[in-house]
PDB file of C-alpha atoms in Angstrom:
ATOM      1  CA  UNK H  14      74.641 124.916  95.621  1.00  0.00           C
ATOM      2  CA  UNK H  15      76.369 122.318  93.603  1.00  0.00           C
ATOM      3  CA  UNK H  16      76.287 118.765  93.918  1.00  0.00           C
ATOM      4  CA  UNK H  17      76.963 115.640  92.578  1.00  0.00           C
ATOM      5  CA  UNK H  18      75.860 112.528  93.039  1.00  0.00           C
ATOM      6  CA  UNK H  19      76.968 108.953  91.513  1.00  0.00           C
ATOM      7  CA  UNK H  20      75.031 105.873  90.479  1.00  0.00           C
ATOM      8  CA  UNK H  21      75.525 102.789  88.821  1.00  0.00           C
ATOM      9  CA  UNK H  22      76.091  98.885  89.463  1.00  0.00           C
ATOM     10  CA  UNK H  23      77.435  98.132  92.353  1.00  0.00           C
ATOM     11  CA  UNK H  24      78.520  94.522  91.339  1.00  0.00           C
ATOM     12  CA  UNK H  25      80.319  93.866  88.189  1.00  0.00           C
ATOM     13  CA  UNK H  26      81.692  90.561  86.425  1.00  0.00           C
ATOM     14  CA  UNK H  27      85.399  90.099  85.566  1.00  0.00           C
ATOM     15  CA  UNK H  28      85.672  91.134  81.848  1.00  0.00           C
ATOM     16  CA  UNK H  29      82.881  92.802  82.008  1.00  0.00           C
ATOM     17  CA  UNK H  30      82.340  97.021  80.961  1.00  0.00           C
ATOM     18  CA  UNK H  31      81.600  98.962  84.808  1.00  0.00           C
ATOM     19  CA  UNK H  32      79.794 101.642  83.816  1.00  0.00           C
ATOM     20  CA  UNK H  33      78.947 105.096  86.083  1.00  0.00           C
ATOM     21  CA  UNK H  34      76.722 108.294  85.498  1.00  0.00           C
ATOM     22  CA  UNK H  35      77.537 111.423  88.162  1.00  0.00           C
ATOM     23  CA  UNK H  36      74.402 113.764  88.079  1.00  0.00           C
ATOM     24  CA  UNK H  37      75.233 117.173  88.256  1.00  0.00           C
ATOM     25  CA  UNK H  38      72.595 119.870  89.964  1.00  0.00           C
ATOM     26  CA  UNK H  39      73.198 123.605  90.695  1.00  0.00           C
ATOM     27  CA  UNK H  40      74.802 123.937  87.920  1.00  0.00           C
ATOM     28  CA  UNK H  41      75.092 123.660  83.992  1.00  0.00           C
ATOM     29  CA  UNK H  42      77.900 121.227  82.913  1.00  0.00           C
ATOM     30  CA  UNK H  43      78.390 122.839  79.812  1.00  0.00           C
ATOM     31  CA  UNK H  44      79.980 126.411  80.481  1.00  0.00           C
ATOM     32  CA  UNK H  45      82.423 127.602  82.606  1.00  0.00           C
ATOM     33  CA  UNK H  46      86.121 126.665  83.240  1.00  0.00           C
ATOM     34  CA  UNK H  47      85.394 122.947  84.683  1.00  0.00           C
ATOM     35  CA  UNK H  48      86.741 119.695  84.389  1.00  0.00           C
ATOM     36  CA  UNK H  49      84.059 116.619  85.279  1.00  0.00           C
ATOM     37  CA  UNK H  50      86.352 114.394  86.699  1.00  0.00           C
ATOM     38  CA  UNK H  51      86.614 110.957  87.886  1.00  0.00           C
ATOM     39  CA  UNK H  52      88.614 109.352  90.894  1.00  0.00           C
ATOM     40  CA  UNK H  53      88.540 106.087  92.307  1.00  0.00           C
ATOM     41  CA  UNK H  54      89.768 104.791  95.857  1.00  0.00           C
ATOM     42  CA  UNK H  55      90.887 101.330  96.648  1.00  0.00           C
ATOM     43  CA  UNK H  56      93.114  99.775  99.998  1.00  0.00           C
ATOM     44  CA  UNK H  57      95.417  98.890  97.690  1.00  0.00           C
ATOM     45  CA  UNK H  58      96.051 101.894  95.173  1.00  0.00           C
ATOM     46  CA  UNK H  59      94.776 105.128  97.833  1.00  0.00           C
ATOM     47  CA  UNK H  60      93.704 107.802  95.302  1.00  0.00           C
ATOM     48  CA  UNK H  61      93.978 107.220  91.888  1.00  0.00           C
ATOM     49  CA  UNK H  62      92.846 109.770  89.323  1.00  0.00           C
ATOM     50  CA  UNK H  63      90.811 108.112  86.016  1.00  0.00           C
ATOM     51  CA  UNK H  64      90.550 111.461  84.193  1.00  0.00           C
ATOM     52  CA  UNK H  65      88.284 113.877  83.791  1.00  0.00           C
ATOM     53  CA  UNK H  66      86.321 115.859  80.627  1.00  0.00           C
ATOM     54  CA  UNK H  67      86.475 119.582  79.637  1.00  0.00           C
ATOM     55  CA  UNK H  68      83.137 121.597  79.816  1.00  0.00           C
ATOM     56  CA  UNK H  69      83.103 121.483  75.304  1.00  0.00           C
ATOM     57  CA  UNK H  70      83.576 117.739  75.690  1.00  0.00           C
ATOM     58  CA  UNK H  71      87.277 116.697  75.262  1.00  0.00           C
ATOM     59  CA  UNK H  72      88.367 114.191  77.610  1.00  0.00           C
ATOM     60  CA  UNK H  73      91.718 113.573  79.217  1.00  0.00           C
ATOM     61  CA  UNK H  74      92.763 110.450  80.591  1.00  0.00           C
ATOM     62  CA  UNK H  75      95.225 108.829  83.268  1.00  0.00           C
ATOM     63  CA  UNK H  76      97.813 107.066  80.636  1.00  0.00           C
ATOM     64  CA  UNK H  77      98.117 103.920  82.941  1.00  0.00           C
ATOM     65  CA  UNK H  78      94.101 103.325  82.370  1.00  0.00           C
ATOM     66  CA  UNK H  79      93.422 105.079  79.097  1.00  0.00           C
ATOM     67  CA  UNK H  80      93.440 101.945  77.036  1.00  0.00           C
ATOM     68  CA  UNK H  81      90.209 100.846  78.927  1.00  0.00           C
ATOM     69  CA  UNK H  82      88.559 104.372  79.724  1.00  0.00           C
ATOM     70  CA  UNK H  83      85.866 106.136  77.961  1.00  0.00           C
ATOM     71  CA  UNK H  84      84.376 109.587  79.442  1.00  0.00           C
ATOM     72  CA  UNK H  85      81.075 111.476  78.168  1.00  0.00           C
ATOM     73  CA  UNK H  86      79.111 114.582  78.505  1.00  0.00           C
ATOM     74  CA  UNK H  87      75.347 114.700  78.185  1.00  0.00           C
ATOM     75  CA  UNK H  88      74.960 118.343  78.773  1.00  0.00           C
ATOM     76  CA  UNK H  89      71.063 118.375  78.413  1.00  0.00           C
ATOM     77  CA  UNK H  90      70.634 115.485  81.045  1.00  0.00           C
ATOM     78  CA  UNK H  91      73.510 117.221  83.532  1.00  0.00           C
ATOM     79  CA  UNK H  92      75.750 114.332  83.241  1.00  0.00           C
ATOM     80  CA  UNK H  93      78.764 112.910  82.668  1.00  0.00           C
ATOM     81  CA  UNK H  94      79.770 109.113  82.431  1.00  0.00           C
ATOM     82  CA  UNK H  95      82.438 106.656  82.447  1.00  0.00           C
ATOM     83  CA  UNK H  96      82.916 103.434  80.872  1.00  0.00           C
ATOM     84  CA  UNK H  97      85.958 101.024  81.980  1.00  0.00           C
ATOM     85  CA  UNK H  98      85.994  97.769  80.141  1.00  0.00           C
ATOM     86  CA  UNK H  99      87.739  94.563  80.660  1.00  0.00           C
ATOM     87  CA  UNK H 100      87.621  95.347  84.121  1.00  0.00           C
ATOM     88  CA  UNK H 101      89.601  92.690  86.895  1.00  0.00           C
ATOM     89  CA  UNK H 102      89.653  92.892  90.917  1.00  0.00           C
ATOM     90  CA  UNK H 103      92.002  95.825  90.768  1.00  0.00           C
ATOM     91  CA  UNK H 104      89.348  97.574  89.330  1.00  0.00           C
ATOM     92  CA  UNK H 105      87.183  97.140  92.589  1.00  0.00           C
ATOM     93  CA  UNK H 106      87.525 100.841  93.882  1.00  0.00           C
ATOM     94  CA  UNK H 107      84.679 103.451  95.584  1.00  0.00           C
ATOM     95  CA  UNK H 108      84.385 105.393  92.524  1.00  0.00           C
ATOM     96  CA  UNK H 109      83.993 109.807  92.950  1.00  0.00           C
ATOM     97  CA  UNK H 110      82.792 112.160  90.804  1.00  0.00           C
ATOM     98  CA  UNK H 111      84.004 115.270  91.295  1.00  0.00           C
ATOM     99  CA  UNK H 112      84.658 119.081  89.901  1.00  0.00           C
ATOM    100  CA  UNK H 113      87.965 120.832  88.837  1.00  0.00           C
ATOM    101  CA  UNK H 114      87.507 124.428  89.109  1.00  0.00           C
ATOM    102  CA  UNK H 115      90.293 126.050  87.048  1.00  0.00           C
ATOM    103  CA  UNK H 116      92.432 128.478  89.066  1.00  0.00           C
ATOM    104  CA  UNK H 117      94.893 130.924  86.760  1.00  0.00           C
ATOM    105  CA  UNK H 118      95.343 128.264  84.141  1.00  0.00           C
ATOM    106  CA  UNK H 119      93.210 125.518  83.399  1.00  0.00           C
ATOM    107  CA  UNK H 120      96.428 123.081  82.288  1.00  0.00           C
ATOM    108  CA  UNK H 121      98.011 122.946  85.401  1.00  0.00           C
ATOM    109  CA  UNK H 122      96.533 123.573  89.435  1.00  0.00           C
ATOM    110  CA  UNK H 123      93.125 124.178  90.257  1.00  0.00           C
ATOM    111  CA  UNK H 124      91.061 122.791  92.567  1.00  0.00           C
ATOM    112  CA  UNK H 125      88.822 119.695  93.150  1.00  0.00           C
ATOM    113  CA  UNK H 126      86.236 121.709  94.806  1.00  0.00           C
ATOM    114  CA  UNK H 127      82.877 119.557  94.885  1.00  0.00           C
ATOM    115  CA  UNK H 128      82.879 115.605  95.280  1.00  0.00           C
ATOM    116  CA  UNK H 129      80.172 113.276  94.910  1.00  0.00           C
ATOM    117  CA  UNK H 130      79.428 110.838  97.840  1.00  0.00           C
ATOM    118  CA  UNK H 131      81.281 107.885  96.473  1.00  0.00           C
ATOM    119  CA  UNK H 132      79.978 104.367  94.861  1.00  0.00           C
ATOM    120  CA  UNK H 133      80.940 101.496  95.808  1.00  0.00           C
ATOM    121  CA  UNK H 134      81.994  99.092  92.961  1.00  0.00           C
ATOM    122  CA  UNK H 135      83.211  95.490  93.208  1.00  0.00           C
ATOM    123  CA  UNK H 136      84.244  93.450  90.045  1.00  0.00           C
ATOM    124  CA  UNK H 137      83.970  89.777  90.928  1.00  0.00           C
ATOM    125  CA  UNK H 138      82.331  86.701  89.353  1.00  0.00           C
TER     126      UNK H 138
ATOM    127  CA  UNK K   9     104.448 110.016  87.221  1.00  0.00           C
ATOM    128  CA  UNK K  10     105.141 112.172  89.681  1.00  0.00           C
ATOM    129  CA  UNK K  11     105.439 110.361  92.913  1.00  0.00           C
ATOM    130  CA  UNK K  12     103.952 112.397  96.333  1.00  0.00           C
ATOM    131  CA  UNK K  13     105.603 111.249  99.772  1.00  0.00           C
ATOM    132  CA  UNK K  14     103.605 112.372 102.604  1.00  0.00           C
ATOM    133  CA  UNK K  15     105.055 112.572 106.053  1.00  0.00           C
ATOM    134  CA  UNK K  16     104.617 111.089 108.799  1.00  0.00           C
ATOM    135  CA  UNK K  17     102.153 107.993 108.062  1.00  0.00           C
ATOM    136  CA  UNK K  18     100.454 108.891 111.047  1.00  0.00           C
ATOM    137  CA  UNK K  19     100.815 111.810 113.493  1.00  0.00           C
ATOM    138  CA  UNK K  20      99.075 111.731 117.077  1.00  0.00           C
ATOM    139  CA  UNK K  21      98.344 115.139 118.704  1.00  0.00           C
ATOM    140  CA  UNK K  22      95.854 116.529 120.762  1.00  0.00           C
ATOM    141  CA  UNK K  23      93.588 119.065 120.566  1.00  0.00           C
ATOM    142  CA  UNK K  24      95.139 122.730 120.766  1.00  0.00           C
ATOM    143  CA  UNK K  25      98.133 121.781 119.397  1.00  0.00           C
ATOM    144  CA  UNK K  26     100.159 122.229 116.261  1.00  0.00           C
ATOM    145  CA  UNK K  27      99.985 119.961 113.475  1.00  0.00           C
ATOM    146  CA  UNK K  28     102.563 120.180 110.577  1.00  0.00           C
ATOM    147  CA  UNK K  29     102.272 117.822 108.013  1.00  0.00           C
ATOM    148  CA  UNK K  30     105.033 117.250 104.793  1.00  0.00           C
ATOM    149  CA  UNK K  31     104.539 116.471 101.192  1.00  0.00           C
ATOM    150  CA  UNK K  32     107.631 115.781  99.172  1.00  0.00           C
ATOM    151  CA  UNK K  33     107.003 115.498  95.209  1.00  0.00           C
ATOM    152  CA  UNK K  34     109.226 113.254  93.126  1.00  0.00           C
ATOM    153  CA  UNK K  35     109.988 116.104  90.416  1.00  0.00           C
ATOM    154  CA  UNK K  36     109.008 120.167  90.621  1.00  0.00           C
ATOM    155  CA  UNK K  37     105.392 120.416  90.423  1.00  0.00           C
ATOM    156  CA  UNK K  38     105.766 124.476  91.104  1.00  0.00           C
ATOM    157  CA  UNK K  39     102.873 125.672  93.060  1.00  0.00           C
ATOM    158  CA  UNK K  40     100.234 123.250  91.612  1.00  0.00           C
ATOM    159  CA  UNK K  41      99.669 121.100  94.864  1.00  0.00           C
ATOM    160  CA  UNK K  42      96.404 120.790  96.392  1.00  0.00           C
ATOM    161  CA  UNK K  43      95.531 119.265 100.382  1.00  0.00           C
ATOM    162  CA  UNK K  44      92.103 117.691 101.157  1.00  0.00           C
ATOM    163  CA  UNK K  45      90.715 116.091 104.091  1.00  0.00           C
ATOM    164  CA  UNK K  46      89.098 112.650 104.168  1.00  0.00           C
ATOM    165  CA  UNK K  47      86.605 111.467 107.521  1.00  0.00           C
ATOM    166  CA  UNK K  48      85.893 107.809 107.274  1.00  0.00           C
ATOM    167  CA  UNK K  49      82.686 107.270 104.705  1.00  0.00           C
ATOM    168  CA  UNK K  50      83.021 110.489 103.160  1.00  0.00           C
ATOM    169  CA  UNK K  51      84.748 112.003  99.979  1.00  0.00           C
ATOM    170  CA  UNK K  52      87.188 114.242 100.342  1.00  0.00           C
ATOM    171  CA  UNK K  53      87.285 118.213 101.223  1.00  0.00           C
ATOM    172  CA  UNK K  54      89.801 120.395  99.892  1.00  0.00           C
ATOM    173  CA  UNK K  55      91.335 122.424 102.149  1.00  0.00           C
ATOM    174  CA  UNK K  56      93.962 124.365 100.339  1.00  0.00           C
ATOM    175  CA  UNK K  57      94.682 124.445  96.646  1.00  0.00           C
ATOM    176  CA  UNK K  58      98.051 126.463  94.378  1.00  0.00           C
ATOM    177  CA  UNK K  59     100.010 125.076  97.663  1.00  0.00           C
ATOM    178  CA  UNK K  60      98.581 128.589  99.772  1.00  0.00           C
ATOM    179  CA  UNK K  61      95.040 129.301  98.469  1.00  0.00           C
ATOM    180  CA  UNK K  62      92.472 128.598 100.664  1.00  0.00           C
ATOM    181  CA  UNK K  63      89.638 126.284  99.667  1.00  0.00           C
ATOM    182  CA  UNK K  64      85.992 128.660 100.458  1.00  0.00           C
ATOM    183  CA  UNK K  65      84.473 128.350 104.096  1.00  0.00           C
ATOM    184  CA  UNK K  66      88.264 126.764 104.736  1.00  0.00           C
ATOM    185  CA  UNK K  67      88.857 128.021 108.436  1.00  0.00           C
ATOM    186  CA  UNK K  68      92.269 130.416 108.962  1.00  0.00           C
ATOM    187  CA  UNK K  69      93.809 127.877 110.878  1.00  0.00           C
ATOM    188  CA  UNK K  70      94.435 125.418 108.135  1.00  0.00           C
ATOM    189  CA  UNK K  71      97.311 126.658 105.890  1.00  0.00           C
ATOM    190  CA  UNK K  72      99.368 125.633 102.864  1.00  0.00           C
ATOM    191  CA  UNK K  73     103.306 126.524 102.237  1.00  0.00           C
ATOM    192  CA  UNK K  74     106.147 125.616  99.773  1.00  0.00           C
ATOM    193  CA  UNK K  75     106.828 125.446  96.157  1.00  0.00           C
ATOM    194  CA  UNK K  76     108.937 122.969  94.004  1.00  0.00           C
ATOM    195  CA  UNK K  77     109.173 119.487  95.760  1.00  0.00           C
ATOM    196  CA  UNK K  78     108.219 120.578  99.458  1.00  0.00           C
ATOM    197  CA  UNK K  79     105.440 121.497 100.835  1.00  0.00           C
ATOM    198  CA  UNK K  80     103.853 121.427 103.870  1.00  0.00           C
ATOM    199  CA  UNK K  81     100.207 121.645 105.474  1.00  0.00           C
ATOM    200  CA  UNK K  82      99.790 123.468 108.679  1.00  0.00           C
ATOM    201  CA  UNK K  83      97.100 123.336 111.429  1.00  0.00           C
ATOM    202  CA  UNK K  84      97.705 126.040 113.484  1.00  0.00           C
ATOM    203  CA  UNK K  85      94.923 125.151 116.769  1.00  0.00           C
ATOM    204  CA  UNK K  86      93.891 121.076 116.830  1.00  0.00           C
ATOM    205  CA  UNK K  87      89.745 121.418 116.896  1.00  0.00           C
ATOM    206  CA  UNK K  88      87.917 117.957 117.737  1.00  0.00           C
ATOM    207  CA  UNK K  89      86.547 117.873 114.228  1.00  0.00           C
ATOM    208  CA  UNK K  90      90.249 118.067 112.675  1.00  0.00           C
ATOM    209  CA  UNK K  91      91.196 114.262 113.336  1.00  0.00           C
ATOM    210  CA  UNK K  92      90.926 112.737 110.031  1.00  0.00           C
ATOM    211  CA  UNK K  93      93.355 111.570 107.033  1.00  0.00           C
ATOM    212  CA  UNK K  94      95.046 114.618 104.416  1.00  0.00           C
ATOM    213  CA  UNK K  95      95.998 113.739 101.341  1.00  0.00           C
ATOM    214  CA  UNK K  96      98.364 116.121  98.912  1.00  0.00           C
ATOM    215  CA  UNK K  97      97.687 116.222  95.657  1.00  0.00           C
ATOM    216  CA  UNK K  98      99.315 117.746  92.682  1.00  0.00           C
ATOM    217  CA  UNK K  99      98.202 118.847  88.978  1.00  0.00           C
ATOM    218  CA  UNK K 100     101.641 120.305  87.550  1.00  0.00           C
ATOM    219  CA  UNK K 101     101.721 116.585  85.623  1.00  0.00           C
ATOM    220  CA  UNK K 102      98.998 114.472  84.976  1.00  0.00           C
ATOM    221  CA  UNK K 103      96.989 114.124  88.515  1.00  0.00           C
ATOM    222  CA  UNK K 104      98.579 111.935  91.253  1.00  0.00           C
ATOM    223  CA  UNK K 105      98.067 112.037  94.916  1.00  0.00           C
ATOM    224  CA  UNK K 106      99.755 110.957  98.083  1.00  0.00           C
ATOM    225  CA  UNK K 107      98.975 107.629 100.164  1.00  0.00           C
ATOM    226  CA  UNK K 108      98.122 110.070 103.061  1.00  0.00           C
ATOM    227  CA  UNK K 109      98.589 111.019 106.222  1.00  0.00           C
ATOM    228  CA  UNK K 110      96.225 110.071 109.364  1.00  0.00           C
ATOM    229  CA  UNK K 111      95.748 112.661 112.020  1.00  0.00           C
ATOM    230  CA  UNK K 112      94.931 110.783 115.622  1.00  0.00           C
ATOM    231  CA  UNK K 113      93.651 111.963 119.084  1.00  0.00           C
ATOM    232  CA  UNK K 114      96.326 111.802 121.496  1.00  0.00           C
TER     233      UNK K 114
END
C-alpha cells in the first residue's frame, strides 16, 4: 500500500525559502507512469495546484508560481521536495503531497489517486 | 486558466436521497475532469476521474457524467458517511480545481 507522508517547518518568516519533503513508501518513485505532485489549500485560494515532477525527473510547474518554485526527486531516499522562496502570507496554505497516476495519456487526465495527510505551513514574522 | 464553477455552494439533503452536483468549466476540457471528496482534517479522496471512471474501492453509487464544459457528479443513495465537501477538478490545461461544493445533513 502506498503512502505519503509530508514534513517540514511549520512556521516560516516573510522572505524567507518554505521548504517540504513528501516521503514516499510502497512504492519506488522512480518508475512507472507518475507524477509527484504538490497542492496547497488556503481559505482564501481553495485548491491550488503548485506542480508536480515526472518519475525521470522533469518538473512542471503552475505558471502563476513558477518564478518562485523549485521541485526535486531523490529517488534513492523515496522523496520528492519543494522549495518556494520569497514566500508572503498568501503563501500560508496546508501543503499535500500527492500522486498522479496517468490514465490513457499522461499529458492530459489522470488521476490524483494517493494524498499525503497535509502540513500545515504559516509564513509570518 | 481554465476557470471550474461548481454548483450549488451548498446542497442540504438527507440520507437516501439523490444528490446531483454541477461543474461548469470555463473552456472544453474534454473528458479530463476529476471529483474528490474532502471530510474536515483530511486530504482529499478521489472519487471519479476521465469525468466517468471510477476511482478503486469507489462505491457504485457515486458516478461521474458529461464532457466539454458540463459535468456533473451523481450520488445515487445519501449514506451517513457521504456529507462532506466535492471538489471538480480538471487536467485538459494546466491543473485547476473548483471552490467546491458542501454536502449537508438535512
Amino acid at each position: 500500500q502506498v503512502q505519503l507522508q509530508e514534513s517540514g517547518p511549520g512556521l516560516v518568516k516573510p522572505s524567507e525559502t518554505l521548504s517540504l519533503t513528501c516521503t514516499v513508501s510502497g512504492d519506488s518513485i522512480g518508475r512507472g507512469d507518475y507524477f509527484w505532485t504538490w497542492i496547497r489549500q488556503s481559505p482564501g485560494k481553495g485548491l491550488e495546484w503548485i506542480g508536480y515532477i515526472y518519475s525521470t525527473g522533469t518538473p512542471y510547474y503552475n505558471p502563476s508560481l513558477m518564478s518562485r518554485v523549485t521541485m526535486s526527486l531523490d529517488t534513492s531516499m523515496g522523496q520528492f521536495s519543494l522549495k518556494v522562496t520569497s514566500v508572503t502570507a498568501a503563501d500560508t496554505a496546508v501543503y499535500f503531497c500527492s500522486r498522479l497516476r496517468c490514465s490513457s495519456s499522461c499529458s492530459r487526465g489522470g488521476a490524483f489517486d494517493i494524498w499525503g495527510q497535509g502540513t500545515k505551513v504559516t509564513v509570518s514574522s | 486558466e481554465i476557470v471550474l464553477t461548481q454548483s450549488p455552494a451548498t446542497l442540504s439533503l438527507s440520507p437516501g436521497e439523490r444528490a446531483i452536483l454541477s461543474c461548469r468549466t470555463s473552456q472544453s476540457v474534454s473528458n479530463f475532469l476529476a471529483w474528490f471528496q474532502q471530510k474536515p482534517g483530511q486530504g482529499p479522496r478521489i472519487l471519479i476521474y476521465d469525468a466517468s471512471i471510477r476511482a478503486t474501492g469507489i462505491p457504485a453509487r457515486f458516478s461521474g457524467s458529461g464532457s466539454g464544459t458540463d459535468f456533473t457528479l451523481t450520488i445515487s443513495s445519501l449514506e451517513p458517511e457521504d456529507f462532506a465537501v466535492y471538489y471538480c477538478q480538471q487536467r485538459d490545461t494546466g491543473v485547476t480545481f473548483g471552490q467546491g461544493t458542501r454536502l449537508d445533513i438535512k
